[in-house]
Amino acid sequence: MRKLKEFTIPFVGLKQGKHQFEYNIDNKFFEHFDYDEFNSANIHVDLELEKKSTMMELSFKASGTVNVFCDLTNEPYDQPIDSELMLVIKFGQEYNDENEDLLILPHGEYEVNIQQYVYEMLVLAVPSKRVHPGVLDGTLKSDVLEKLDELSPREKEIKAEEDIDPRWNKLKNLLNDK
C-alpha cells in the first residue's frame, strides 16, 4: 500500500522532548484504504510525540464526526468520534509490529509512517451497531420505523381470572389445604 506523505514523521532531526502534530481527516483518507462505510468524515487528530534517548512515545487523540447509515432505518446521521491511542516505538534488529501497542523499528531508521495506526483507531472508534439518535429518543419519523413497529410481535393479553374454568380453582384449593 502506498504511504501517505503527510503521515510520515522524520524523527531523526527532532530534539528530545515533546513535539505536536495535527491532522484533519476527511473521506479521502479512508478512500486510500478502500474503506467506504463512511458517507463523510470530519475528524481532527492531535498527536504528541515524546522523543527519548532510546524510544519514542506517541499519544493520539481523535475527535469529530463521521456520517454513517443507521443499521435499523438506513437513515444517514453524524456519529461522534472520540478516541485515544498510545504507541511506543523502540529500536531493534528488525521491523516488528506484532504487538498493537509497541512498534519496533530497525536501527538506522529515520522516519515512521503512522497512517495505519490512525486508520485503525478511527474505524474502531465507531460502534459496531450504528443506531440513529432519533431512534433512541423516539423523535425520528421514518417509514421503516413505522413498518418495524407494525411487524413487531405484541404481547398477548393475559386473561382475567374470571375466564378460568371453575374446576381449575377447585384443584388449586387442594394445594392450599395441606
PDB file of C-alpha atoms in Angstrom:
ATOM      1  CA  MET A   1       0.000   0.000   0.000  1.00  0.00           C
ATOM      2  CA  ARG A   2       1.239   3.438  -0.911  1.00  0.00           C
ATOM      3  CA  LYS A   3       2.160   5.554   2.088  1.00  0.00           C
ATOM      4  CA  LEU A   4       0.605   8.978   2.518  1.00  0.00           C
ATOM      5  CA  LYS A   5       3.394  11.521   2.733  1.00  0.00           C
ATOM      6  CA  GLU A   6       1.725  13.744   5.365  1.00  0.00           C
ATOM      7  CA  PHE A   7       1.604  10.819   7.842  1.00  0.00           C
ATOM      8  CA  THR A   8       5.338  10.137   7.631  1.00  0.00           C
ATOM      9  CA  ILE A   9       7.239  11.690  10.547  1.00  0.00           C
ATOM     10  CA  PRO A  10      11.016  12.128  10.116  1.00  0.00           C
ATOM     11  CA  PHE A  11      12.096  11.780  13.747  1.00  0.00           C
ATOM     12  CA  VAL A  12      15.868  11.772  13.196  1.00  0.00           C
ATOM     13  CA  GLY A  13      16.091  15.579  13.228  1.00  0.00           C
ATOM     14  CA  LEU A  14      13.815  16.102  16.237  1.00  0.00           C
ATOM     15  CA  LYS A  15      15.275  17.076  19.582  1.00  0.00           C
ATOM     16  CA  GLN A  16      14.479  15.050  22.676  1.00  0.00           C
ATOM     17  CA  GLY A  17      11.225  16.154  24.268  1.00  0.00           C
ATOM     18  CA  LYS A  18       7.616  16.605  23.205  1.00  0.00           C
ATOM     19  CA  HIS A  19       6.510  17.508  19.687  1.00  0.00           C
ATOM     20  CA  GLN A  20       2.965  18.257  18.470  1.00  0.00           C
ATOM     21  CA  PHE A  21       1.402  17.213  15.155  1.00  0.00           C
ATOM     22  CA  GLU A  22      -2.136  17.843  13.891  1.00  0.00           C
ATOM     23  CA  TYR A  23      -4.108  16.091  11.170  1.00  0.00           C
ATOM     24  CA  ASN A  24      -7.520  16.818   9.673  1.00  0.00           C
ATOM     25  CA  ILE A  25      -9.082  13.642   8.332  1.00  0.00           C
ATOM     26  CA  ASP A  26     -11.762  13.545   5.635  1.00  0.00           C
ATOM     27  CA  ASN A  27     -13.118  10.881   3.275  1.00  0.00           C
ATOM     28  CA  LYS A  28     -10.035  10.982   1.038  1.00  0.00           C
ATOM     29  CA  PHE A  29      -8.049   9.383   3.850  1.00  0.00           C
ATOM     30  CA  PHE A  30     -10.477   6.447   4.080  1.00  0.00           C
ATOM     31  CA  GLU A  31     -10.664   6.107   0.281  1.00  0.00           C
ATOM     32  CA  HIS A  32      -6.908   5.461   0.345  1.00  0.00           C
ATOM     33  CA  PHE A  33      -7.672   2.326   2.405  1.00  0.00           C
ATOM     34  CA  ASP A  34     -10.660   1.379   0.167  1.00  0.00           C
ATOM     35  CA  TYR A  35     -12.952   1.852   3.159  1.00  0.00           C
ATOM     36  CA  ASP A  36     -16.386   3.087   2.081  1.00  0.00           C
ATOM     37  CA  GLU A  37     -18.524   2.674   5.226  1.00  0.00           C
ATOM     38  CA  PHE A  38     -18.496   6.429   5.932  1.00  0.00           C
ATOM     39  CA  ASN A  39     -20.526   8.871   3.822  1.00  0.00           C
ATOM     40  CA  SER A  40     -18.324  11.710   5.018  1.00  0.00           C
ATOM     41  CA  ALA A  41     -15.776  12.328   7.758  1.00  0.00           C
ATOM     42  CA  ASN A  42     -14.632  15.390   9.674  1.00  0.00           C
ATOM     43  CA  ILE A  43     -12.097  14.312  12.294  1.00  0.00           C
ATOM     44  CA  HIS A  44      -9.280  16.169  13.989  1.00  0.00           C
ATOM     45  CA  VAL A  45      -6.327  14.101  15.248  1.00  0.00           C
ATOM     46  CA  ASP A  46      -3.788  15.519  17.696  1.00  0.00           C
ATOM     47  CA  LEU A  47      -0.517  13.623  18.007  1.00  0.00           C
ATOM     48  CA  GLU A  48       2.002  14.210  20.767  1.00  0.00           C
ATOM     49  CA  LEU A  49       5.353  12.578  20.073  1.00  0.00           C
ATOM     50  CA  GLU A  50       7.735  12.399  23.008  1.00  0.00           C
ATOM     51  CA  LYS A  51      11.243  11.559  21.849  1.00  0.00           C
ATOM     52  CA  LYS A  52      13.521   9.953  24.415  1.00  0.00           C
ATOM     53  CA  SER A  53      17.077   8.663  24.082  1.00  0.00           C
ATOM     54  CA  THR A  54      16.131   5.019  23.357  1.00  0.00           C
ATOM     55  CA  MET A  55      12.461   5.182  22.372  1.00  0.00           C
ATOM     56  CA  MET A  56       9.522   7.369  21.398  1.00  0.00           C
ATOM     57  CA  GLU A  57       6.024   7.563  22.842  1.00  0.00           C
ATOM     58  CA  LEU A  58       3.158   8.606  20.578  1.00  0.00           C
ATOM     59  CA  SER A  59      -0.152   9.707  22.044  1.00  0.00           C
ATOM     60  CA  PHE A  60      -3.034  10.056  19.564  1.00  0.00           C
ATOM     61  CA  LYS A  61      -6.308  11.858  20.375  1.00  0.00           C
ATOM     62  CA  ALA A  62      -9.100  11.988  17.806  1.00  0.00           C
ATOM     63  CA  SER A  63     -12.413  13.830  17.897  1.00  0.00           C
ATOM     64  CA  GLY A  64     -15.010  14.692  15.296  1.00  0.00           C
ATOM     65  CA  THR A  65     -17.846  13.051  13.397  1.00  0.00           C
ATOM     66  CA  VAL A  66     -18.407  10.528  10.641  1.00  0.00           C
ATOM     67  CA  ASN A  67     -21.632  10.317   8.680  1.00  0.00           C
ATOM     68  CA  VAL A  68     -22.914   6.732   8.585  1.00  0.00           C
ATOM     69  CA  PHE A  69     -26.145   4.903   7.837  1.00  0.00           C
ATOM     70  CA  CYS A  70     -28.280   3.667  10.731  1.00  0.00           C
ATOM     71  CA  ASP A  71     -28.410  -0.132  10.946  1.00  0.00           C
ATOM     72  CA  LEU A  72     -32.157  -0.077  11.745  1.00  0.00           C
ATOM     73  CA  THR A  73     -33.576   2.577   9.443  1.00  0.00           C
ATOM     74  CA  ASN A  74     -30.791   3.144   6.894  1.00  0.00           C
ATOM     75  CA  GLU A  75     -31.103   6.890   7.577  1.00  0.00           C
ATOM     76  CA  PRO A  76     -27.784   8.799   7.481  1.00  0.00           C
ATOM     77  CA  TYR A  77     -26.634  10.524  10.669  1.00  0.00           C
ATOM     78  CA  ASP A  78     -23.469  12.011  12.198  1.00  0.00           C
ATOM     79  CA  GLN A  79     -21.783   9.611  14.621  1.00  0.00           C
ATOM     80  CA  PRO A  80     -19.490  11.366  17.115  1.00  0.00           C
ATOM     81  CA  ILE A  81     -15.930  10.018  17.314  1.00  0.00           C
ATOM     82  CA  ASP A  82     -13.775  10.328  20.411  1.00  0.00           C
ATOM     83  CA  SER A  83     -10.760   8.044  20.666  1.00  0.00           C
ATOM     84  CA  GLU A  84      -7.258   7.783  22.100  1.00  0.00           C
ATOM     85  CA  LEU A  85      -4.290   5.553  21.311  1.00  0.00           C
ATOM     86  CA  MET A  86      -0.865   5.125  22.894  1.00  0.00           C
ATOM     87  CA  LEU A  87       2.019   3.725  20.847  1.00  0.00           C
ATOM     88  CA  VAL A  88       5.591   3.066  21.964  1.00  0.00           C
ATOM     89  CA  ILE A  89       8.341   2.919  19.340  1.00  0.00           C
ATOM     90  CA  LYS A  90      11.589   1.135  20.182  1.00  0.00           C
ATOM     91  CA  PHE A  91      14.576   0.167  18.073  1.00  0.00           C
ATOM     92  CA  GLY A  92      15.775  -3.381  17.450  1.00  0.00           C
ATOM     93  CA  GLN A  93      17.342  -5.730  14.919  1.00  0.00           C
ATOM     94  CA  GLU A  94      14.348  -5.899  12.575  1.00  0.00           C
ATOM     95  CA  TYR A  95      10.920  -4.366  11.965  1.00  0.00           C
ATOM     96  CA  ASN A  96       8.197  -5.852  14.204  1.00  0.00           C
ATOM     97  CA  ASP A  97       4.606  -4.635  14.563  1.00  0.00           C
ATOM     98  CA  GLU A  98       3.054  -7.792  16.059  1.00  0.00           C
ATOM     99  CA  ASN A  99       2.138  -6.015  19.302  1.00  0.00           C
ATOM    100  CA  GLU A 100      -0.549  -3.353  18.820  1.00  0.00           C
ATOM    101  CA  ASP A 101       0.950  -1.049  21.479  1.00  0.00           C
ATOM    102  CA  LEU A 102       4.620  -1.499  20.525  1.00  0.00           C
ATOM    103  CA  LEU A 103       6.374  -0.898  17.225  1.00  0.00           C
ATOM    104  CA  ILE A 104       9.977  -1.996  16.794  1.00  0.00           C
ATOM    105  CA  LEU A 105      11.924  -0.226  14.050  1.00  0.00           C
ATOM    106  CA  PRO A 106      15.319  -1.409  12.801  1.00  0.00           C
ATOM    107  CA  HIS A 107      18.371   0.574  13.918  1.00  0.00           C
ATOM    108  CA  GLY A 108      19.151   3.222  11.316  1.00  0.00           C
ATOM    109  CA  GLU A 109      15.510   4.116  10.510  1.00  0.00           C
ATOM    110  CA  TYR A 110      14.969   7.846  10.338  1.00  0.00           C
ATOM    111  CA  GLU A 111      11.185   8.123   9.855  1.00  0.00           C
ATOM    112  CA  VAL A 112       7.926   6.402  10.823  1.00  0.00           C
ATOM    113  CA  ASN A 113       4.601   6.303   8.983  1.00  0.00           C
ATOM    114  CA  ILE A 114       1.567   6.418  11.292  1.00  0.00           C
ATOM    115  CA  GLN A 115      -1.282   6.225   8.752  1.00  0.00           C
ATOM    116  CA  GLN A 116      -2.228   2.614   9.623  1.00  0.00           C
ATOM    117  CA  TYR A 117      -2.478   3.418  13.350  1.00  0.00           C
ATOM    118  CA  VAL A 118      -4.666   6.463  12.684  1.00  0.00           C
ATOM    119  CA  TYR A 119      -6.900   4.434  10.363  1.00  0.00           C
ATOM    120  CA  GLU A 120      -7.384   1.587  12.843  1.00  0.00           C
ATOM    121  CA  MET A 121      -8.023   3.959  15.749  1.00  0.00           C
ATOM    122  CA  LEU A 122     -10.761   5.808  13.826  1.00  0.00           C
ATOM    123  CA  VAL A 123     -12.505   2.763  12.363  1.00  0.00           C
ATOM    124  CA  LEU A 124     -12.565   1.040  15.748  1.00  0.00           C
ATOM    125  CA  ALA A 125     -13.977   4.165  17.417  1.00  0.00           C
ATOM    126  CA  VAL A 126     -17.274   3.753  15.543  1.00  0.00           C
ATOM    127  CA  PRO A 127     -19.700   1.421  17.357  1.00  0.00           C
ATOM    128  CA  SER A 128     -20.377  -1.898  15.657  1.00  0.00           C
ATOM    129  CA  LYS A 129     -24.141  -1.316  15.903  1.00  0.00           C
ATOM    130  CA  ARG A 130     -24.967   2.094  14.498  1.00  0.00           C
ATOM    131  CA  VAL A 131     -28.287   3.459  15.732  1.00  0.00           C
ATOM    132  CA  HIS A 132     -29.619   6.886  14.781  1.00  0.00           C
ATOM    133  CA  PRO A 133     -30.044   9.088  17.907  1.00  0.00           C
ATOM    134  CA  GLY A 134     -33.618   9.812  16.791  1.00  0.00           C
ATOM    135  CA  VAL A 135     -34.450   6.117  17.098  1.00  0.00           C
ATOM    136  CA  LEU A 136     -33.180   6.034  20.682  1.00  0.00           C
ATOM    137  CA  ASP A 137     -35.138   9.074  21.866  1.00  0.00           C
ATOM    138  CA  GLY A 138     -38.195   8.458  19.655  1.00  0.00           C
ATOM    139  CA  THR A 139     -38.001  11.693  17.639  1.00  0.00           C
ATOM    140  CA  LEU A 140     -37.147  10.140  14.273  1.00  0.00           C
ATOM    141  CA  LYS A 141     -40.148   9.706  11.976  1.00  0.00           C
ATOM    142  CA  SER A 142     -39.401   7.130   9.304  1.00  0.00           C
ATOM    143  CA  ASP A 143     -41.414   4.757   7.114  1.00  0.00           C
ATOM    144  CA  VAL A 144     -39.001   1.990   8.045  1.00  0.00           C
ATOM    145  CA  LEU A 145     -39.561   2.533  11.780  1.00  0.00           C
ATOM    146  CA  GLU A 146     -43.334   2.526  11.317  1.00  0.00           C
ATOM    147  CA  LYS A 147     -43.152  -0.755   9.375  1.00  0.00           C
ATOM    148  CA  LEU A 148     -40.852  -2.299  12.013  1.00  0.00           C
ATOM    149  CA  ASP A 149     -43.287  -1.261  14.732  1.00  0.00           C
ATOM    150  CA  GLU A 150     -46.220  -2.669  12.779  1.00  0.00           C
ATOM    151  CA  LEU A 151     -44.483  -6.029  12.258  1.00  0.00           C
ATOM    152  CA  SER A 152     -43.032  -6.402  15.746  1.00  0.00           C
ATOM    153  CA  PRO A 153     -44.603  -9.139  17.901  1.00  0.00           C
ATOM    154  CA  ARG A 154     -47.086  -7.941  20.503  1.00  0.00           C
ATOM    155  CA  GLU A 155     -47.531  -9.367  23.980  1.00  0.00           C
ATOM    156  CA  LYS A 156     -50.687 -11.366  24.366  1.00  0.00           C
ATOM    157  CA  GLU A 157     -53.029 -10.067  26.999  1.00  0.00           C
ATOM    158  CA  ILE A 158     -53.325 -12.341  29.998  1.00  0.00           C
ATOM    159  CA  LYS A 159     -56.900 -13.447  30.510  1.00  0.00           C
ATOM    160  CA  ALA A 160     -58.502 -12.288  33.713  1.00  0.00           C
ATOM    161  CA  GLU A 161     -59.054 -14.862  36.449  1.00  0.00           C
ATOM    162  CA  GLU A 162     -62.801 -14.753  35.787  1.00  0.00           C
ATOM    163  CA  ASP A 163     -62.288 -16.542  32.466  1.00  0.00           C
ATOM    164  CA  ILE A 164     -60.663 -19.536  34.161  1.00  0.00           C
ATOM    165  CA  ASP A 165     -62.666 -22.738  34.306  1.00  0.00           C
ATOM    166  CA  PRO A 166     -64.015 -23.159  37.900  1.00  0.00           C
ATOM    167  CA  ARG A 167     -62.773 -26.763  38.002  1.00  0.00           C
ATOM    168  CA  TRP A 168     -59.170 -25.478  37.999  1.00  0.00           C
ATOM    169  CA  ASN A 169     -59.918 -23.345  41.055  1.00  0.00           C
ATOM    170  CA  LYS A 170     -61.030 -26.493  42.911  1.00  0.00           C
ATOM    171  CA  LEU A 171     -57.697 -28.121  42.039  1.00  0.00           C
ATOM    172  CA  LYS A 172     -55.771 -25.063  43.305  1.00  0.00           C
ATOM    173  CA  ASN A 173     -57.591 -25.404  46.635  1.00  0.00           C
ATOM    174  CA  LEU A 174     -56.104 -28.905  47.017  1.00  0.00           C
ATOM    175  CA  LEU A 175     -52.616 -27.367  47.050  1.00  0.00           C
ATOM    176  CA  ASN A 176     -53.552 -24.950  49.843  1.00  0.00           C
ATOM    177  CA  ASP A 177     -55.371 -27.490  52.091  1.00  0.00           C
ATOM    178  CA  LYS A 178     -52.370 -29.474  53.395  1.00  0.00           C
TER     179      LYS A 178
END
